[in-house]
Tab-separated table of C-alpha atoms in Angstrom:
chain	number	residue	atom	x	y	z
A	1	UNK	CA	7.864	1.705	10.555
A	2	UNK	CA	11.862	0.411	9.743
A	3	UNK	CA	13.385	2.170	6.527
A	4	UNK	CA	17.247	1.113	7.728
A	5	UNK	CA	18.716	2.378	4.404
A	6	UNK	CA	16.422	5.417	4.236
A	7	UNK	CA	15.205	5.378	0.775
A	8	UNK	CA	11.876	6.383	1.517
A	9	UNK	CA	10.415	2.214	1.338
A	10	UNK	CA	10.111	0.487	4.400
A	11	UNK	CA	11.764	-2.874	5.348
A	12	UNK	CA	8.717	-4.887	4.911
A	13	UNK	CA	7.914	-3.716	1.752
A	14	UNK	CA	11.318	-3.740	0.365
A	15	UNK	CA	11.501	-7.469	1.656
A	16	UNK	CA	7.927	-8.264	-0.301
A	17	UNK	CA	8.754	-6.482	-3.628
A	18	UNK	CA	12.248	-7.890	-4.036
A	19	UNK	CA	14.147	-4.744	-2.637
A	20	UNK	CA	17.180	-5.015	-0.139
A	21	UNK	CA	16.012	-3.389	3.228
A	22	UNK	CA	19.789	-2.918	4.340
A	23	UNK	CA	20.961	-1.043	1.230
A	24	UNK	CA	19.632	1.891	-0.742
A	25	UNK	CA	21.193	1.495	-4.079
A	26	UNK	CA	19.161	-1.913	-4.619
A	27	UNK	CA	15.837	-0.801	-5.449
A	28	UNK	CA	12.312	-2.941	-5.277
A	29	UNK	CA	10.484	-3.939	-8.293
A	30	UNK	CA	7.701	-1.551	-7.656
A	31	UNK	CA	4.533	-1.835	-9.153
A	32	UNK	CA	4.322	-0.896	-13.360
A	33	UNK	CA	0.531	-0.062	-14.808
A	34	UNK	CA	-0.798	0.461	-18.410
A	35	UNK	CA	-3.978	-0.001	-20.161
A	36	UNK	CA	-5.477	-2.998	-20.468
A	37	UNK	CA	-8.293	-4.772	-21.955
A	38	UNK	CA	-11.114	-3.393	-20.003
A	39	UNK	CA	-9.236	-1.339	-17.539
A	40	UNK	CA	-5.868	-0.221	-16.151
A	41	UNK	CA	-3.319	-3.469	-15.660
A	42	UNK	CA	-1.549	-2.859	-12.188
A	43	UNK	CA	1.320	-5.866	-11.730
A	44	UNK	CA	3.298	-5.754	-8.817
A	45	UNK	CA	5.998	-7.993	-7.390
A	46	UNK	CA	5.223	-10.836	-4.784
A	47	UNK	CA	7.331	-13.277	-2.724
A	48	UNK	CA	6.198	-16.595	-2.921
A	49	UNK	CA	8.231	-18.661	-0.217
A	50	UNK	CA	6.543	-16.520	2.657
A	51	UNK	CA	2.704	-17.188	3.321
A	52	UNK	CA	2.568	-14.854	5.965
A	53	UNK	CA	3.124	-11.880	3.705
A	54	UNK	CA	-0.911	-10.867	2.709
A	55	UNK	CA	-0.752	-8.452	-0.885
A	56	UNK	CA	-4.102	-6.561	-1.716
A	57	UNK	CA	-4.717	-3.131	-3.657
A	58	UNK	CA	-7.051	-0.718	-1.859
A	59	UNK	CA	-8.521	2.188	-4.382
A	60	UNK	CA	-9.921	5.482	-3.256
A	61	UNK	CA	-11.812	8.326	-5.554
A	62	UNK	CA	-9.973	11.456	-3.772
A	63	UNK	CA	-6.985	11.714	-1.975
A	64	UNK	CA	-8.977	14.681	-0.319
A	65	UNK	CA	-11.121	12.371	1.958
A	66	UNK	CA	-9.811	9.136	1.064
A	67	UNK	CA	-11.806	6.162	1.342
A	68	UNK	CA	-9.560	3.035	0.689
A	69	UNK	CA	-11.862	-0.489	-0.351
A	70	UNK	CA	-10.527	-3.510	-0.980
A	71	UNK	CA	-12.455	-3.655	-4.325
A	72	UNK	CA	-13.049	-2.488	-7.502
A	73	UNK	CA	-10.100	-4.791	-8.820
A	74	UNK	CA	-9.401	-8.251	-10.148
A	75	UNK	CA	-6.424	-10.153	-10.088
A	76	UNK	CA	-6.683	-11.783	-13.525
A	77	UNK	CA	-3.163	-13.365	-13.906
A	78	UNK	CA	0.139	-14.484	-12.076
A	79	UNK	CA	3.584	-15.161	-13.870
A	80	UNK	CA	5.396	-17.540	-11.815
A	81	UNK	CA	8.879	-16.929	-12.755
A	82	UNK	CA	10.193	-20.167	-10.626
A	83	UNK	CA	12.099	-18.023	-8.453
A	84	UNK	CA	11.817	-15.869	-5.304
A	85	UNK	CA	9.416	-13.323	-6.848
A	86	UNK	CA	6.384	-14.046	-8.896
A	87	UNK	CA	4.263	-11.437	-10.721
A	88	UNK	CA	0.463	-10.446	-10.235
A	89	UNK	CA	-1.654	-8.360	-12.686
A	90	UNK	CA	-4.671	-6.731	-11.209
A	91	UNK	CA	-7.478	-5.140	-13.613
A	92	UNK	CA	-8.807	-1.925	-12.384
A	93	UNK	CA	-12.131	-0.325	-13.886
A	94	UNK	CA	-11.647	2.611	-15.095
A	95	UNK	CA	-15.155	4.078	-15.154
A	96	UNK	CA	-14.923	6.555	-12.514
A	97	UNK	CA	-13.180	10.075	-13.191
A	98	UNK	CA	-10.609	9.840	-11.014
A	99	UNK	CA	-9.064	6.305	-8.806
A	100	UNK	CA	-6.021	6.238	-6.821
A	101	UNK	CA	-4.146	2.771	-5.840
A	102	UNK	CA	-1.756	1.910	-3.261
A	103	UNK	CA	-0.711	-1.504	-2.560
A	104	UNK	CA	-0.754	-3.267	1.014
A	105	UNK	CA	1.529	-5.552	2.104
A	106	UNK	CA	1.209	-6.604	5.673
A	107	UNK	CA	2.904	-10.198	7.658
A	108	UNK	CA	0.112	-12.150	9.320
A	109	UNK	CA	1.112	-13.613	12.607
């Protein structure tokens, strides 16, 4: 996987959450969280003039054994900003002791 300015994001992801993949001192809008109403609000940053980039969460109970699903989320709201970037918010249940997120981003052929 490409980091070219080696700040620890790669190129793709930089390029999906509004980073610069060629230069280290412009950082990506990475994903904020905070309660919400029913659950934990995760809103992340995605690029809406490319519909080969596919965004999903994937939520594990342990980093231990981890055992990433694509569920246990719902993306309840999108705030098109009418440029580049628009911005999803994702409910997460927070019944379970302990969850851990990471976001995917991957380019579809």
């Amino acid at each position: 996987m490409d980091d070219q300015d080696l700040d620890g994001l790669i190129n793709l992801y930089e390029y999906g959450l509004n980073g610069n993949p060629t230069n280290g001192f412009v950082d990506a809008d990475r994903p904020a969280f905070g309660p919400g109403a029913g659950g934990l609000e995760y809103v992340h940053a995605r690029r809406n003039d490319d519909a080969k980039l596919v965004y999903r969460l994937s939520l594990s109970p342990s980093l231990d054994y981890p055992a990433w699903e694509n569920l246990g989320y719902a993306a309840v709201g999108t705030n098109e900003t009418g440029g580049v970037y628009d911005y999803v918010t994702n409910l997460i249940d927070t019944t379970d002791r302990a969850k851990f997120i990471k976001l995917e981003i991957e380019r579809t052929p």
